[in-house]
Short mmCIF file of C-alpha atoms and ligand atoms in Angstrom, two decimals:
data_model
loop_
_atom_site.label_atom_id
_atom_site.label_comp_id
_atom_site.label_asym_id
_atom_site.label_seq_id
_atom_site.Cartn_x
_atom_site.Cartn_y
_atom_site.Cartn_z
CA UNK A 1 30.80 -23.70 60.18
CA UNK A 2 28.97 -20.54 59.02
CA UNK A 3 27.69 -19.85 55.76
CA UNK A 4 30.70 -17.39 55.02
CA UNK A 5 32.84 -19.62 55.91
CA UNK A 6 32.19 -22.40 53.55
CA UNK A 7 31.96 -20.17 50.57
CA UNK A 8 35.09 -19.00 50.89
CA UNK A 9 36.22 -22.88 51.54
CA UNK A 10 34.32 -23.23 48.05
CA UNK A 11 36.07 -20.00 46.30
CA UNK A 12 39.89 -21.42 47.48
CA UNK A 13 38.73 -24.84 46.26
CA UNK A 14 37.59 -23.80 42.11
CA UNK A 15 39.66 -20.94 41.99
CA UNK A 16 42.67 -22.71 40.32
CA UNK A 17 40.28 -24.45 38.15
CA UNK A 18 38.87 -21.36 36.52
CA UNK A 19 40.60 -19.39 33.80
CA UNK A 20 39.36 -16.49 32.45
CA UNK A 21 39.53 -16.07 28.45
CA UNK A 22 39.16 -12.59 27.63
CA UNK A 23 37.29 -11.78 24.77
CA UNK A 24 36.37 -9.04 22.57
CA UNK A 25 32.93 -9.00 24.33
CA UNK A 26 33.69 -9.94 27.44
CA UNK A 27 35.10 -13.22 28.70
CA UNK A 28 34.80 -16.81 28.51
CA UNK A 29 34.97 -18.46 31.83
CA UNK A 30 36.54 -22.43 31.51
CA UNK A 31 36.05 -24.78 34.35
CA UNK A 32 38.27 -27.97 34.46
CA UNK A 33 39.83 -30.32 33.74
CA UNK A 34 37.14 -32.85 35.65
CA UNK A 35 37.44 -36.62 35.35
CA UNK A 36 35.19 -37.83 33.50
CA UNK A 37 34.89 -41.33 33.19
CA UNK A 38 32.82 -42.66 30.03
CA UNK A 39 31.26 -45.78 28.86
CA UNK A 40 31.94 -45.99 25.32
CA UNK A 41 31.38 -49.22 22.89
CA UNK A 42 31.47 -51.01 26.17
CA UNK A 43 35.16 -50.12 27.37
CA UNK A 44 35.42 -47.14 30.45
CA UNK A 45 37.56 -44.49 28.91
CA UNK A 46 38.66 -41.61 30.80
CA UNK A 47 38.31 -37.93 29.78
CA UNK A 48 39.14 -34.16 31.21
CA UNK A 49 36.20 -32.02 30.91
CA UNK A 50 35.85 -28.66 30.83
CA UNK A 51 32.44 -26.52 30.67
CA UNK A 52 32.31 -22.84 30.07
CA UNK A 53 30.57 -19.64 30.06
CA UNK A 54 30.54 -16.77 27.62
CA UNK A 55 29.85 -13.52 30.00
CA UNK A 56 29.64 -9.83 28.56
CA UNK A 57 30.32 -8.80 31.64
CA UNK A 58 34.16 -9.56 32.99
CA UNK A 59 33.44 -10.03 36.74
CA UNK A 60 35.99 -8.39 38.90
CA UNK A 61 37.55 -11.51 40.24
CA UNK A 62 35.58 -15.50 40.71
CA UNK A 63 33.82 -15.20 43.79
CA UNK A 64 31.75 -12.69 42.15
CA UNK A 65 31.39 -15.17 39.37
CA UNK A 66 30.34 -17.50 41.99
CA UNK A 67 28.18 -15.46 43.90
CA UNK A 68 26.21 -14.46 40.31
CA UNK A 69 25.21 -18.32 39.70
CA UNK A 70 22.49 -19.01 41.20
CA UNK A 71 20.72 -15.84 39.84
CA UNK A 72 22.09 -16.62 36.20
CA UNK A 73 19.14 -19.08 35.32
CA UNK A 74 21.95 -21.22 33.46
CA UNK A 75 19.42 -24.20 33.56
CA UNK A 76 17.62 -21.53 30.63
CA UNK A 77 20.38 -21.65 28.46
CA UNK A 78 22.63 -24.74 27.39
CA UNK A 79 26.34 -24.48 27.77
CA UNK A 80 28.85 -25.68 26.17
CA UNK A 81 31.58 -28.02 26.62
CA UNK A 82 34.84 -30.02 25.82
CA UNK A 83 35.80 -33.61 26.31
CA UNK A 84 39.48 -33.45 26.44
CA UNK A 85 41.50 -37.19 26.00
CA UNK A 86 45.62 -37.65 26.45
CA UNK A 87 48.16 -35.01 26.97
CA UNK A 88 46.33 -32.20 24.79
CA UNK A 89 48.53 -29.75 25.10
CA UNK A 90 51.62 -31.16 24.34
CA UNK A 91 50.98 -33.86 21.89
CA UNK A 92 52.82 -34.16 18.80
CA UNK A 93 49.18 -34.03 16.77
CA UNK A 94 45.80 -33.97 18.08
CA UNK A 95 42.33 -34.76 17.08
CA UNK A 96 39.83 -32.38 16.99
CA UNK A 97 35.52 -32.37 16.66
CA UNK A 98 33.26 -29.57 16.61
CA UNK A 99 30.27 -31.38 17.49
CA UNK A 100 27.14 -29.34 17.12
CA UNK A 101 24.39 -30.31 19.82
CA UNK A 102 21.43 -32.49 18.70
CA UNK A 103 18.48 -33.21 20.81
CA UNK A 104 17.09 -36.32 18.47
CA UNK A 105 19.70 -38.01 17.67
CA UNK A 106 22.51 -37.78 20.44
CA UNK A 107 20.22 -38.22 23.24
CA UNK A 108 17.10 -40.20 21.26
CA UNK A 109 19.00 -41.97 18.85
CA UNK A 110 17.30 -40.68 16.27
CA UNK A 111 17.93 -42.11 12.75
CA UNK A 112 17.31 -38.70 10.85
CA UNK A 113 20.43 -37.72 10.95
CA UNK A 114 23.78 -39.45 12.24
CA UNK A 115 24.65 -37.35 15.21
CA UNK A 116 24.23 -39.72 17.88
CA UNK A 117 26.33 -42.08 15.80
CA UNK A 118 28.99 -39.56 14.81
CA UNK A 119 29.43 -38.13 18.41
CA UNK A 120 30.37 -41.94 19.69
CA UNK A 121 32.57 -42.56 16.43
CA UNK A 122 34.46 -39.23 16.83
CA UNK A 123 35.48 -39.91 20.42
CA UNK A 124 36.83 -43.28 19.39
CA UNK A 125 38.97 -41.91 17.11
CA UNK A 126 40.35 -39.34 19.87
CA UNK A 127 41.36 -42.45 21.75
CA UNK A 128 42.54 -44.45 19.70
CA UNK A 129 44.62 -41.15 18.22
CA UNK A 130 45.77 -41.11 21.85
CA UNK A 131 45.33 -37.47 22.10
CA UNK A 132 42.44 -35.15 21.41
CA UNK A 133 39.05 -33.39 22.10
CA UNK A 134 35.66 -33.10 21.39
CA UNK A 135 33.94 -29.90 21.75
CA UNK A 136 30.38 -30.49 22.43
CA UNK A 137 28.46 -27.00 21.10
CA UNK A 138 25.23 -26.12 22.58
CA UNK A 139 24.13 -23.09 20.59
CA UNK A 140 24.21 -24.96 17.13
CA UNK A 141 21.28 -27.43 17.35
CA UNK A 142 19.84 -27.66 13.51
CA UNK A 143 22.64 -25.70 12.66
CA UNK A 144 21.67 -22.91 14.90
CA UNK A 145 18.23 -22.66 14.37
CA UNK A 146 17.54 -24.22 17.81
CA UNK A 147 15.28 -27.47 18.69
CA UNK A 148 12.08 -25.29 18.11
CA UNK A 149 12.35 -24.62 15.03
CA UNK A 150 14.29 -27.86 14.18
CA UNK A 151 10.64 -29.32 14.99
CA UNK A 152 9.05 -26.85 12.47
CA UNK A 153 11.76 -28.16 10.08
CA UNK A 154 11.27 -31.65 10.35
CA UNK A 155 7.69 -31.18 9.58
CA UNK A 156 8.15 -29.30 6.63
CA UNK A 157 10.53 -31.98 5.51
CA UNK A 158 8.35 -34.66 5.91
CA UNK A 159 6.09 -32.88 3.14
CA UNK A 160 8.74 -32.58 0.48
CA UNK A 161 11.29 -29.60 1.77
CA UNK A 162 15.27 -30.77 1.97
CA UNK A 163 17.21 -29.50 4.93
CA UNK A 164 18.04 -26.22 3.37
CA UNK A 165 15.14 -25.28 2.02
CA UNK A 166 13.34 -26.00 5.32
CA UNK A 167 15.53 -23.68 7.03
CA UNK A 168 15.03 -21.18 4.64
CA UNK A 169 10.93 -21.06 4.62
CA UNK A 170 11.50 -20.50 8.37
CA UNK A 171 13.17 -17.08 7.56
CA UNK A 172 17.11 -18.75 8.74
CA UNK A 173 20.16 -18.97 6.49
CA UNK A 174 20.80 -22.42 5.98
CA UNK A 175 23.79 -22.57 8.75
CA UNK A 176 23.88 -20.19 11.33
CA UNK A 177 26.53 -21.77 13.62
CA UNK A 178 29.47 -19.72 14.73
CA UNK A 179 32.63 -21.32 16.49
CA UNK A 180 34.60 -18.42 17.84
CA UNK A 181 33.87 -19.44 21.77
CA UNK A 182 35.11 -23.17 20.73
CA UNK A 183 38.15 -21.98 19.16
CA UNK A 184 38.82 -19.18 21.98
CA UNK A 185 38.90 -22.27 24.50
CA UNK A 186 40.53 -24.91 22.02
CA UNK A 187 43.41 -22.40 21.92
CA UNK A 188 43.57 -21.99 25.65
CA UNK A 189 43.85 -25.74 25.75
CA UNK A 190 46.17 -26.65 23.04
CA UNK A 191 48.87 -23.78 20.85
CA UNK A 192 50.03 -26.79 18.52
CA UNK A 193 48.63 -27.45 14.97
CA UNK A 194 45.50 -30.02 15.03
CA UNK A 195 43.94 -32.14 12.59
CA UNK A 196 40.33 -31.09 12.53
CA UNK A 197 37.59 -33.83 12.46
CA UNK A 198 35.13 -32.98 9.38
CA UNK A 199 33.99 -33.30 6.03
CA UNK A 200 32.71 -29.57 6.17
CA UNK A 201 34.57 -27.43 4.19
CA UNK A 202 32.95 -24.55 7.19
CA UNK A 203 34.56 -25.65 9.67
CA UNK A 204 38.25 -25.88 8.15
CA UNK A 205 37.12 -22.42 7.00
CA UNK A 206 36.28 -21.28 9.96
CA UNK A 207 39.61 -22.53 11.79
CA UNK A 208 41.59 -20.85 9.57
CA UNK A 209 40.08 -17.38 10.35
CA UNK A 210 40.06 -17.42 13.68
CA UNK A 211 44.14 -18.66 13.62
CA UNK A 212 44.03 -21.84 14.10
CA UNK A 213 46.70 -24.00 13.08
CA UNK A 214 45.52 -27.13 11.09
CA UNK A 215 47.79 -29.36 10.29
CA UNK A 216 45.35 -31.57 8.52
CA UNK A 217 41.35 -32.72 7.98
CA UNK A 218 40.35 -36.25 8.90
CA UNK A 219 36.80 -37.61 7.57
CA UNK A 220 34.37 -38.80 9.53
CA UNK A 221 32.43 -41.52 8.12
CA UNK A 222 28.01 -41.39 8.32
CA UNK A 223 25.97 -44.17 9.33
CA UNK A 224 23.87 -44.35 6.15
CA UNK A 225 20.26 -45.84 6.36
CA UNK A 226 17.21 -45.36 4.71
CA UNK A 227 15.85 -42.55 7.21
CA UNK A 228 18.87 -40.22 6.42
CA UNK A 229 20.01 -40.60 2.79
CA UNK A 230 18.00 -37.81 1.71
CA UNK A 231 19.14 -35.45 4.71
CA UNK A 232 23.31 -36.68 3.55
CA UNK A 233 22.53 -36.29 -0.43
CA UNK A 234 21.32 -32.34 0.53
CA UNK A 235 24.61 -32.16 2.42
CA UNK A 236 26.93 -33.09 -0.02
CA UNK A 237 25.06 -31.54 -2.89
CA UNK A 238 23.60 -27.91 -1.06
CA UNK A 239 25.54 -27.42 1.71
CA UNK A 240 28.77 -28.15 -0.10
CA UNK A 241 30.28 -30.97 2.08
CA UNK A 242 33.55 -32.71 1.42
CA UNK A 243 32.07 -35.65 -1.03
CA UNK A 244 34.94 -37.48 -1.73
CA UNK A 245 34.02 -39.86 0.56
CA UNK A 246 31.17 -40.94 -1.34
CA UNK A 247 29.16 -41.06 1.68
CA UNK A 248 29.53 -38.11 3.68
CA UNK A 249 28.46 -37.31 7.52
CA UNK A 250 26.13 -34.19 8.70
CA UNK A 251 28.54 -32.12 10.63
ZN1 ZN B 301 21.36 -34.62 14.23
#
């Protein structure tokens, strides 16, 4: 078989599992749904995932997409993703997280902040909704300061800065993150009302602009210890989170 050959056996083989999501700049590319089986609090619970690509560029049809990746340096950049559960699309209601990327504590397990422990929690509660997804988002780590900096941050917080005020000495507003990619591919998932995963006022916000229907806000409780109380108090009481909870999470 020649070269030519099997690319185009490639091309007829992901073509139906791209869609293309204009945009205002461009187009976001989606690929999936791909099983994904997960091990999570020691059951195997299976997921559709999808992974896209914001372009500014609309490529002309997907084998030039697919002919532009291996010069794209996409190992660079991070890239976002979704972790889809149940029949999304048509579900009476759906569960929804906007997880924001963090290096130290969803892959380290870091006990600064609850992330890892959030991420795991929120995709429990998809299953056992029975329908939902969790949109993993790469561009927001430290609230879109990026892991750099985050470093920088965490120093200045060990001598006496809170999370806010760290962000700010380092020249960044104190959230950054923007969720109009997320939102573009939540709504080429799913065009019924979901019930959004937070206890950031942002983020209901943020639905709301962009059109989404909510038809509700679930919390999502923190794992509180003594490494993170401080980082959770600065939450609730400068970054305005949801406090009603008592305890609130870091999303
Ligand atoms: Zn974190």
């Amino acid at each position: 078989m020649t070269d030519m050959r099997l690319e185009s056996k490639a091309i007829s083989i992901l073509k139906d599992k791209i869609e293309l999501i204009p945009t205002a700049e461009g187009a976001i590319y989606l690929v999936g749904p791909i099983k994904l089986p997960v091990s999570l609090y020691g059951e195997t619970v299976t997921f559709q995932w999808y992974c896209w690509l914001n372009c500014r560029e609309v490529a002309k049809d997907y084998e030039e997409i697919i002919h532009k990746l291996s010069d794209m340096n996409l190992a660079e950049m991070q890239q976002s993703s979704v972790l889809v559960y149940g029949d999304f699309a048509e579900a009476e209601d759906a569960l929804i997280r906007m997880h924001s990327i963090c290096h130290t504590g969803d892959i380290f397990g870091s006990k600064r902040c609850d992330c890892g422990f959030q991420l795991k929690q929120s995709m429990q509660k998809i299953v056992e909704h029975g329908a939902g997804a969790l949109f993993y988002l790469a561009n927001h780590e430290g609230r879109g300061i990026g892991l750099f900096s985050k470093a920088m941050a965490y120093i200045l917080q060990e001598n006496d800065y809170d999370t806010v005020e760290a962000n700010q000495a380092l020249g960044f507003v104190d959230d950054s993150r923007d969720y109009t990619d997320a939102i573009q591919v939540l709504k080429a998932l799913r065009t019924k009302p979901v019930t959004l995963m937070t206890n950031n006022p942002r983020k209901l916000a943020a639905m709301e602009q962009a059109g989404m229907q909510l038809s509700g806000r679930a919390a999502l409780w923190g794992d509180v210890s003594e490494y993170n109380e401080n980082y959770l108090k600065t939450k609730i009481v400068r970054s305005g989170h949801l406090g009603d909870e008592e305890i609130c999470s870091n999303d």
